[in-house]
Short mmCIF file of C-alpha atoms (C1' of nucleotides) in Angstrom, two decimals:
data_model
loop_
_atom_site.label_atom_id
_atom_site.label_comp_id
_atom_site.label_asym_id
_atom_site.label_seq_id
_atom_site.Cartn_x
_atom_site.Cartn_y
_atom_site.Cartn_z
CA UNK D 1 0.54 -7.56 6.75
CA UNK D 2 3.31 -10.17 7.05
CA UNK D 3 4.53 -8.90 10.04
CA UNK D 4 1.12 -8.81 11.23
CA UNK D 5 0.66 -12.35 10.51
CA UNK D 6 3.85 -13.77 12.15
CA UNK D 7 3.22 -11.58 15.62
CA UNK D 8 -0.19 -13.81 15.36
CA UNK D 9 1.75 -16.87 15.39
CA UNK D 10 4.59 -16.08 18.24
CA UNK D 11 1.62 -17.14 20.86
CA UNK D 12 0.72 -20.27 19.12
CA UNK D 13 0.71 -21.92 16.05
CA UNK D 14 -2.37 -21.85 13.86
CA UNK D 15 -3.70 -22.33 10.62
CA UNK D 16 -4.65 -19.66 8.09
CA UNK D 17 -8.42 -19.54 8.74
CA UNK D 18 -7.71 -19.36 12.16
CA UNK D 19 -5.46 -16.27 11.57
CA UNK D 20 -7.56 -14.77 9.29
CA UNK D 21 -10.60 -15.01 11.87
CA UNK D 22 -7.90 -13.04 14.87
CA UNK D 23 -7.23 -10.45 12.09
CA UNK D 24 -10.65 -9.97 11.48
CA UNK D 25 -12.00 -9.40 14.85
CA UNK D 26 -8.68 -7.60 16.46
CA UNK D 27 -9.24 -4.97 13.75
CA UNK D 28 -12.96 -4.96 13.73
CA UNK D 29 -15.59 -3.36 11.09
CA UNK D 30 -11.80 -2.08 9.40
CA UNK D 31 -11.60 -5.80 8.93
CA UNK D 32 -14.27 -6.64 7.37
CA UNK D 33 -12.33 -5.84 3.98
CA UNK D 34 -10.04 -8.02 4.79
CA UNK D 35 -9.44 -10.24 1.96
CA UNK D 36 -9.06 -14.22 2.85
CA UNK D 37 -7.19 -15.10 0.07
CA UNK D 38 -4.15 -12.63 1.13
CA UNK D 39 -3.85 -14.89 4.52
CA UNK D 40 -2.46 -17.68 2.63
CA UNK D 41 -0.49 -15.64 0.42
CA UNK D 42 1.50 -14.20 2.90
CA UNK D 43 1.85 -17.25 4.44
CA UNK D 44 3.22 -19.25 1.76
CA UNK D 45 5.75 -15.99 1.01
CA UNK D 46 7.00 -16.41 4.64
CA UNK D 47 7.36 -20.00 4.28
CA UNK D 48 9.41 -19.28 0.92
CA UNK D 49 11.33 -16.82 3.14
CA UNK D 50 12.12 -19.54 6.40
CA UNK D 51 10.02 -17.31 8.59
CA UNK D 52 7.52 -20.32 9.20
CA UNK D 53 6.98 -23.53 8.68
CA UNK D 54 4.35 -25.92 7.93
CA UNK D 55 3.12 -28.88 10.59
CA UNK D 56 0.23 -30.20 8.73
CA UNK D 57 -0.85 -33.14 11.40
CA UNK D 58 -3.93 -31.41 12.03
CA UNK D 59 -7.09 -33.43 11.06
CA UNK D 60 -7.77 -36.69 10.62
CA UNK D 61 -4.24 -38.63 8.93
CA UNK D 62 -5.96 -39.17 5.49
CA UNK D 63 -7.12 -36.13 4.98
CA UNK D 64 -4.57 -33.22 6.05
CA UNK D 65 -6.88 -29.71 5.69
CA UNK D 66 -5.68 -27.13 7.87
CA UNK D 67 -2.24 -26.70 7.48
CA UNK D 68 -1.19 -25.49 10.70
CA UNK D 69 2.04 -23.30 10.41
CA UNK D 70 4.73 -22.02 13.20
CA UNK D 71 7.23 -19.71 13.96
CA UNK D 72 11.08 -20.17 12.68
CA UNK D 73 13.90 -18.90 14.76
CA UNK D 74 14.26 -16.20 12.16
CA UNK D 75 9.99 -15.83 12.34
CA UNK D 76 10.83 -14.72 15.97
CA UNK D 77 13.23 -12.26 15.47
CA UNK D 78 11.61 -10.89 12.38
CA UNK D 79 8.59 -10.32 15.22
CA UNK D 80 10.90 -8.92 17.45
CA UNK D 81 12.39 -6.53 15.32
CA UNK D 82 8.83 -5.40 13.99
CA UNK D 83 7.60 -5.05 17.38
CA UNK D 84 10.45 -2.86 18.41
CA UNK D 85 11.11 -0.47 15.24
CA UNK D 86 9.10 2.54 15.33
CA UNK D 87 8.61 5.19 12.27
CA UNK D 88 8.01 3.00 9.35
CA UNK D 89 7.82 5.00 6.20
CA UNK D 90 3.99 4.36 6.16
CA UNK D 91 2.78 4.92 9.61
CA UNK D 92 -0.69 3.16 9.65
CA UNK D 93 -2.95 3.46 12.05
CA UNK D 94 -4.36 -0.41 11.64
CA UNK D 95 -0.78 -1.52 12.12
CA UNK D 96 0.18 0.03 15.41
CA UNK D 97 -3.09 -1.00 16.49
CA UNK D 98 -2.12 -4.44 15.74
CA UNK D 99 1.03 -4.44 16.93
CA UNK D 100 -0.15 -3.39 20.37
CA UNK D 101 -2.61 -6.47 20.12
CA UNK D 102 0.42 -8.63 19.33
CA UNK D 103 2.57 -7.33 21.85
CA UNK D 104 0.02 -8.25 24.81
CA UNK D 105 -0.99 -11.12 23.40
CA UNK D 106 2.38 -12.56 23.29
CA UNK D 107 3.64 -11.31 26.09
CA UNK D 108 6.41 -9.75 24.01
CA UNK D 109 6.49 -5.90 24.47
CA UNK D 110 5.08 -3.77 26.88
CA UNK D 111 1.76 -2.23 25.19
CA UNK D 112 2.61 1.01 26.85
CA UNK D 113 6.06 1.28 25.83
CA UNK D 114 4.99 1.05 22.89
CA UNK D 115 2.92 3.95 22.85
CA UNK D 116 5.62 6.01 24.65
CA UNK D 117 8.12 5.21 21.27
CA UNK D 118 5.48 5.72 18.94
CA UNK D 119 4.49 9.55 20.86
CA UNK D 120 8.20 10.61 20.34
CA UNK D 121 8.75 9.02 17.32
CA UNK D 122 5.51 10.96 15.77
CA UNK D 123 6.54 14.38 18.39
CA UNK D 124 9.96 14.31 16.43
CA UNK D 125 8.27 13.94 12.46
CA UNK D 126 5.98 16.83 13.99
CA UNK D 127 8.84 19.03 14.24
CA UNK D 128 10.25 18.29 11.13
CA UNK D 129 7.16 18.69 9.34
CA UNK D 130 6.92 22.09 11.32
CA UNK D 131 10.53 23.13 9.62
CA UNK D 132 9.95 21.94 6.41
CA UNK D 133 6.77 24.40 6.12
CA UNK D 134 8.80 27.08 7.36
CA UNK D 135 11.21 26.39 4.91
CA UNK D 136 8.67 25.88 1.75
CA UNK D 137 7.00 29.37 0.28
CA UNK D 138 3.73 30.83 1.52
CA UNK D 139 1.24 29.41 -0.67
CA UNK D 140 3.10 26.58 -2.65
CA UNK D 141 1.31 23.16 -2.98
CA UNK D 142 3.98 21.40 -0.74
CA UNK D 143 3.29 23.81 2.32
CA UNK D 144 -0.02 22.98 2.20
CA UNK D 145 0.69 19.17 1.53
CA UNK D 146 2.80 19.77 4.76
CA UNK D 147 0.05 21.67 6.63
CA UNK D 148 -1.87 18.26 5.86
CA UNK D 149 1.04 16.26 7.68
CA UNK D 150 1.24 18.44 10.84
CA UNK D 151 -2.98 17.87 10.85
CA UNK D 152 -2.95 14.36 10.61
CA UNK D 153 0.30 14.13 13.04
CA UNK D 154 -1.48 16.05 15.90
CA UNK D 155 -4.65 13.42 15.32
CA UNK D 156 -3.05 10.52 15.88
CA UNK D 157 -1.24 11.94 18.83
CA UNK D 158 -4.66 12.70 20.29
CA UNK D 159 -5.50 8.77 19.35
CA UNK D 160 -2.07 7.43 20.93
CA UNK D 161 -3.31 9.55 24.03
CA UNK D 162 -6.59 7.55 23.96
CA UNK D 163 -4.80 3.89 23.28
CA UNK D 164 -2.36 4.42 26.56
CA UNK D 165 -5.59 5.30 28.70
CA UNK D 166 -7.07 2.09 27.18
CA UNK D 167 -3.74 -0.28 27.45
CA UNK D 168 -2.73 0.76 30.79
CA UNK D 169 -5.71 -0.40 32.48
CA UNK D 170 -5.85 -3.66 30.89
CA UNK D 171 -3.79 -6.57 32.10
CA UNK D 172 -4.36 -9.93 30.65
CA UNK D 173 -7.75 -9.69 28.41
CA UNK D 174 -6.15 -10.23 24.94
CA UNK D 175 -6.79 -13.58 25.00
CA UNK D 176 -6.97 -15.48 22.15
CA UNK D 177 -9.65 -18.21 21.49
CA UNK A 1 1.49 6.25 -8.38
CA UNK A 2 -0.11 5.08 -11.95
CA UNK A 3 -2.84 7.49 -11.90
CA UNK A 4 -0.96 10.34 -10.76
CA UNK A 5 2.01 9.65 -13.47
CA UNK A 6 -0.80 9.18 -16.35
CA UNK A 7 -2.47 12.46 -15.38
CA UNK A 8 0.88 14.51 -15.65
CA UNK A 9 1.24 13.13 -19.19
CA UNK A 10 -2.39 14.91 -19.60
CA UNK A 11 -1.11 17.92 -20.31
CA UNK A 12 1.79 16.82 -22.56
CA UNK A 13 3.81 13.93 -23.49
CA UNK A 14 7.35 13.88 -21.08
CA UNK A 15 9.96 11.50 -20.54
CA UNK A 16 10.19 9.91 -17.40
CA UNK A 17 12.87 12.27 -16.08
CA UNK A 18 10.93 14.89 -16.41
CA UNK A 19 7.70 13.42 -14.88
CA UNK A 20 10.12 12.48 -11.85
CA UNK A 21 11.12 15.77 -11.61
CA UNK A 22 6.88 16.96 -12.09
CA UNK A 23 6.42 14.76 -8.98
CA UNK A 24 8.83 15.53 -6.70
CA UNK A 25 8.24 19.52 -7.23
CA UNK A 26 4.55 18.91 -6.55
CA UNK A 27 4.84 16.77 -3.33
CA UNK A 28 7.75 19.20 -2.09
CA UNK A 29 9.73 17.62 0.75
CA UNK A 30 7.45 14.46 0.78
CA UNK A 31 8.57 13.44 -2.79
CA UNK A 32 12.10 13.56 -1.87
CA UNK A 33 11.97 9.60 -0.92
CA UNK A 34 10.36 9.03 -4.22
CA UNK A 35 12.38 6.62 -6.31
CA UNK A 36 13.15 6.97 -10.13
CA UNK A 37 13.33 3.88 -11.23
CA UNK A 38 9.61 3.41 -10.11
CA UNK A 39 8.45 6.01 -12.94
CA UNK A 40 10.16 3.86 -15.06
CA UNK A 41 8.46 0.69 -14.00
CA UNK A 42 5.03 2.20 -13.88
CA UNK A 43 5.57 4.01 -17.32
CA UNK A 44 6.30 0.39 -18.72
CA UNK A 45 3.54 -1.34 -17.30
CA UNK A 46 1.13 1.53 -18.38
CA UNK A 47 2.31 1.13 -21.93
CA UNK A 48 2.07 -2.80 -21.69
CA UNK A 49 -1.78 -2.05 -20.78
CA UNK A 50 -2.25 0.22 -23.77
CA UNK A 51 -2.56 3.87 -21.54
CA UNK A 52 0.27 5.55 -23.21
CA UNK A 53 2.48 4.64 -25.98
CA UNK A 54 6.51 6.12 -26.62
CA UNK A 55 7.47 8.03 -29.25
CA UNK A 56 11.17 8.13 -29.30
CA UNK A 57 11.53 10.73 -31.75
CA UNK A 58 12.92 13.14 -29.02
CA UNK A 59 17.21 13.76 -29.28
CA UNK A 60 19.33 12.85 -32.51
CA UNK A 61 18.33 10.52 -35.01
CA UNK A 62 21.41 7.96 -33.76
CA UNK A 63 21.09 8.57 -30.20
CA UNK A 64 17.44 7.52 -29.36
CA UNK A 65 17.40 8.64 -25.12
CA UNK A 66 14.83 10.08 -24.02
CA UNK A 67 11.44 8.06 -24.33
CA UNK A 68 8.83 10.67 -24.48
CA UNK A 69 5.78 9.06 -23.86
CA UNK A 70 2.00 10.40 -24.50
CA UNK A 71 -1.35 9.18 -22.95
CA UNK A 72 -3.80 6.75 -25.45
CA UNK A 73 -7.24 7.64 -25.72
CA UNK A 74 -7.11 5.03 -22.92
CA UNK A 75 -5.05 6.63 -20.65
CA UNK A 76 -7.26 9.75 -21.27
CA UNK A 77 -9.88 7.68 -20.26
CA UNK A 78 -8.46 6.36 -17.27
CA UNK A 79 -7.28 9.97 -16.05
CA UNK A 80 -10.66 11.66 -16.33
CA UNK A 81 -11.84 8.60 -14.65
CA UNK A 82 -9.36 8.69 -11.88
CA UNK A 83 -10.45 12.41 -11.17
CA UNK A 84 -14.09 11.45 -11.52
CA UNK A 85 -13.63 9.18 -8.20
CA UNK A 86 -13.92 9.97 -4.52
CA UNK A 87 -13.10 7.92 -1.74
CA UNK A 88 -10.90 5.16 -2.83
CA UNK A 89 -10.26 2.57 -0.28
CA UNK A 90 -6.76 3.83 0.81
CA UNK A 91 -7.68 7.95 1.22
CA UNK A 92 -3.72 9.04 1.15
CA UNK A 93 -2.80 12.35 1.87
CA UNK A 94 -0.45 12.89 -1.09
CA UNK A 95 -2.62 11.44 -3.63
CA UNK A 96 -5.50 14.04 -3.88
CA UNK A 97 -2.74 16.36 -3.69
CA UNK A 98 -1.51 15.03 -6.91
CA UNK A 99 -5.09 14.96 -7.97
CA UNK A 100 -5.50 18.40 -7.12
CA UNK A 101 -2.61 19.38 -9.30
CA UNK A 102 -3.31 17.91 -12.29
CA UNK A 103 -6.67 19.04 -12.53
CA UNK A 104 -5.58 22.03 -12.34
CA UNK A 105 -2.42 21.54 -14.93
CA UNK A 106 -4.28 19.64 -17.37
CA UNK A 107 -7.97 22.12 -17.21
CA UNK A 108 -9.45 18.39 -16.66
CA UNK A 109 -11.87 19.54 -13.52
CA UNK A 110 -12.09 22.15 -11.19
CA UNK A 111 -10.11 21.64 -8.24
CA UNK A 112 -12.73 23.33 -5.30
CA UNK A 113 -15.27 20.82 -6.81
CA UNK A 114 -13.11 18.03 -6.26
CA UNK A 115 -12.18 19.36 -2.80
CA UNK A 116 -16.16 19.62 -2.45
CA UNK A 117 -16.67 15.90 -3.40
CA UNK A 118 -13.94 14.72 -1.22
CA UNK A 119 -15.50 16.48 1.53
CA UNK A 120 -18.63 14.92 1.03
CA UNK A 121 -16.81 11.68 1.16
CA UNK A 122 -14.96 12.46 4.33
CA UNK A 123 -18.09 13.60 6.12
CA UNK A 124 -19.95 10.05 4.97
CA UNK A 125 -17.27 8.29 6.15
CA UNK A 126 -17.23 10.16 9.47
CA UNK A 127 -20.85 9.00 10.02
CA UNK A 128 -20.22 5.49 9.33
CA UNK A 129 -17.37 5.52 11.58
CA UNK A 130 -19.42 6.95 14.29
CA UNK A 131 -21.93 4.34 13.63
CA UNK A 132 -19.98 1.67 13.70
CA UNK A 133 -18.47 3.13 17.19
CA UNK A 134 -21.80 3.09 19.04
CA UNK A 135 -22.23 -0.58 17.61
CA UNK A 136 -18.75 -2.00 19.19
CA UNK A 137 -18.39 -2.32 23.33
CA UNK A 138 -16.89 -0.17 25.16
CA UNK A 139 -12.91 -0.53 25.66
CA UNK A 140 -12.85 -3.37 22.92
CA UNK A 141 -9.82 -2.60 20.58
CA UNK A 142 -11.82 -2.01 17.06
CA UNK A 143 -13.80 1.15 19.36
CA UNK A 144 -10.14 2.24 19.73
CA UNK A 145 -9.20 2.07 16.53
CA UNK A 146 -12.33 3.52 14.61
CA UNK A 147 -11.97 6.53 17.63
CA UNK A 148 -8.55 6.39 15.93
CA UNK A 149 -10.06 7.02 12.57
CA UNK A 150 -12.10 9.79 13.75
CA UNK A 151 -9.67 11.88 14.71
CA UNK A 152 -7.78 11.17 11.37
CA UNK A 153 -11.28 12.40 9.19
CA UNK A 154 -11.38 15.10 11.35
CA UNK A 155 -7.58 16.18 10.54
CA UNK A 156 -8.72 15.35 7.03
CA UNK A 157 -11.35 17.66 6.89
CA UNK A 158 -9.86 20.48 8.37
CA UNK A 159 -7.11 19.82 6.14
CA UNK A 160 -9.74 20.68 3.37
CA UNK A 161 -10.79 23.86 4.58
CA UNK A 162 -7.27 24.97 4.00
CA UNK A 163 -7.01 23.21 0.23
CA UNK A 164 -10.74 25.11 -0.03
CA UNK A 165 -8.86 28.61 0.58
CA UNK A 166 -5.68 27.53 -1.37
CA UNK A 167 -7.36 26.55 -4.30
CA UNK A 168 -10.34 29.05 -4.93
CA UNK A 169 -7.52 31.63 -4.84
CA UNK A 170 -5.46 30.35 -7.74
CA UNK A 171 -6.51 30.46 -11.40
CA UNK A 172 -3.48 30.63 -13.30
CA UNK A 173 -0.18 29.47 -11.15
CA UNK A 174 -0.15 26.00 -12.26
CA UNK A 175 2.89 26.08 -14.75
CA UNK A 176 4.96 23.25 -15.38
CA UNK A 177 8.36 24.25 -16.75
"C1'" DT S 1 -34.22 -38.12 0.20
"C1'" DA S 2 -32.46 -34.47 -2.67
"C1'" DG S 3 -31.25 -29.93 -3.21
"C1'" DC S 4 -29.33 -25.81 -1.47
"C1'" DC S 5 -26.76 -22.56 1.29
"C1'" DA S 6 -23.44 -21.00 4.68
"C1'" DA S 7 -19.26 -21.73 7.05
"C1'" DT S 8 -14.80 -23.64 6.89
"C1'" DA S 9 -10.37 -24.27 4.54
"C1'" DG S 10 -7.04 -23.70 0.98
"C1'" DA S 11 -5.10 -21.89 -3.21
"C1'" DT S 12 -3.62 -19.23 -7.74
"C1'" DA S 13 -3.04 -15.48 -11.33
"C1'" DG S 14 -2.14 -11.06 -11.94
"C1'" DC S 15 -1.80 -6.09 -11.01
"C1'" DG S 16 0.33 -2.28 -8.71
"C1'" DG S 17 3.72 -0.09 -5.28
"C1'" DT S 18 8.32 -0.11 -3.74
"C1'" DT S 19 13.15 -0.89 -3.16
"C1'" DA S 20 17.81 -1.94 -4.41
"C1'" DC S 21 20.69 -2.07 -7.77
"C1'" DC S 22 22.79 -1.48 -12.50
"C1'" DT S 23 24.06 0.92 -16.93
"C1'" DA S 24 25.20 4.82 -20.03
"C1'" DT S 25 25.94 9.67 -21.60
"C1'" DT S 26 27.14 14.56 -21.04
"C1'" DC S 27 29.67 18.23 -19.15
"C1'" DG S 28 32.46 20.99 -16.16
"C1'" DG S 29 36.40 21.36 -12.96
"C1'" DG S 30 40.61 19.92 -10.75
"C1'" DC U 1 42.86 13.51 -18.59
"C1'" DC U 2 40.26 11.60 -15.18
"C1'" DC U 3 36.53 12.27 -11.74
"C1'" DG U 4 32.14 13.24 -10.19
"C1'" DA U 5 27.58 15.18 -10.63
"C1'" DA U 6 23.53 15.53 -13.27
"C1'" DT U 7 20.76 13.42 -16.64
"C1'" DA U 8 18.45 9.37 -18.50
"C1'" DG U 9 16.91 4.66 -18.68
"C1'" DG U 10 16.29 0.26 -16.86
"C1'" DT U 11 15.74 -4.72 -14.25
"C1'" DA U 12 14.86 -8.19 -10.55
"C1'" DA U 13 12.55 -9.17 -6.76
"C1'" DC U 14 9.73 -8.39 -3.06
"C1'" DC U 15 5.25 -7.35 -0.78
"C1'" DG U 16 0.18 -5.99 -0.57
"C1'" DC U 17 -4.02 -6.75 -2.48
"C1'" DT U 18 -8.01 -8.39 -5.38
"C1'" DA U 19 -10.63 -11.55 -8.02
"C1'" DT U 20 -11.48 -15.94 -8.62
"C1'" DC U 21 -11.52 -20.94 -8.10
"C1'" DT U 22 -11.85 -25.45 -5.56
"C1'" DA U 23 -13.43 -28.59 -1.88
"C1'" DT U 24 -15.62 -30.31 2.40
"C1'" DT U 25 -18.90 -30.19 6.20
"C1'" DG U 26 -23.28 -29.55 8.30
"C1'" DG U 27 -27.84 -27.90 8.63
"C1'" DC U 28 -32.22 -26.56 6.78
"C1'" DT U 29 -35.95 -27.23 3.74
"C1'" DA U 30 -38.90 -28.75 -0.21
#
DNA sequence: TAGCCAATAGATAGCGGTTACCTATTCGGG
DNA sequence: CCCGAATAGGTAACCGCTATCTATTGGCTA
């Protein structure tokens, strides 16, 4: 989520609502969920943390609603460095997704590169989900927790196939209102 | 994690060492990343909100190690009702693995119902997601990411079909040393 | 005009998951 | 006799998330 967050601010800086409403409608009916609350959260924790920092001239002088944050130095390399690790111990599908949205938004990372990292990083946890099944007994719980693994590997391969069909065609629509 | 520690205390009161140990034999290679200390942070908190209490009487009288802990009527409470539940929020692989287990360990519920409920959940879910794919435009990024979740219920559910087999098979082989 | 509701905007308390790190004992082997 | 591995317990701090609260603005309606 933090990371999430700051990639939304490398294009501009905004204030939480404003965030909150990208989140929302770059994930969709997943983002409906999304709890408002946690926007500010995070952004307070990353202010804590030197990642951003707070501009509130927004408004009229007397009355300064809508804190609008913006990217540290450090914000920009903690964006850089999320946008070009792969094979996070949680692989998520919501977060790729939204890394792909940051990284043509901001012009940061190529969308399709990306995808290309992401395929062998999830081709190489495939094989080593493959070995540890061949290494576990026929009919322990683990094999089949590991049959689970090699399913759920092979879907999202079939979904990165569909996202590099849908980013490679598009050049400059993630806009951002 | 707090769930699936309470429910291997079902069965019998353990100290955390050995509920670490429980864990990591159930999830196979998966649980190696597991950390210790987090049994013992989760086993504190649990007894802060009244789900299991400690009954140090395990080692000699001068050298009190070993906090054996055993569920409340609480924690009893909040087991069968964590096994009563399908589709949480966050559906993770590993935890109705865990679930799966301790049914079975503890004689709490019968694991091919459970499977049975979850695939009733999976298959709901399915329809909403297809659902709420007709309702989004074509190439906008939420359609890519609920196709995204398709693919993943679809993994999930064949994944079931295999638990199904696994589990209708096995009356007896959940020891627990 | 007064009352009400939705949208906008911000915030806090508290729980649970996770990591990194620290301490202490026991026991066998070099 | 010391060293290291296994066993056993623990803490601080971070992040994600939810529930809940406040406040303003603007429009609609009774």
């Amino acid at each position: 989520m933090q990371d999430a967050v700051l990639a939304m601010l490398a294009k501009q800086p905004a204030h939480g609502y404003h965030l909150h409403a990208l989140l929302r409608r770059a994930l969709g009916p997943l983002g409906e969920s999304m709890n408002r609350g946690q926007i500010y959260v995070t952004l307070s924790r990353a202010e804590r943390a030197g990642l951003v920092v707070c501009e509130r001239t927004e408004g009229l002088p007397e009355r300064p609603e809508r804190k609008v944050y913006a990217l540290t130095a450090a914000g920009h390399q903690r964006v850089a460095a999320w946008l070009a690790e792969v094979g996070r111990p949680k692989p998520d599908l919501a977060e790729f997704h939204l890394k792909l949205f940051a990284a043509a938004a901001a012009r940061l990372a190529d969308p399709v590169e990306l995808v290309a990292a992401q395929r062998r990083e999830l081709l190489r946890r495939l094989r080593e989900a493959h070995q540890a099944a061949l290494a576990e007994p026929a009919g322990s719980g683990a094999g089949l927790l590991l049959e689970g693994v090699v399913l759920r590997l092979q879907a999202d391969l079939r979904w990165l196939e569909s996202c590099e069909r849908a980013w490679s065609t598009v050049d400059d629509e993630a806009e951002d209102g």
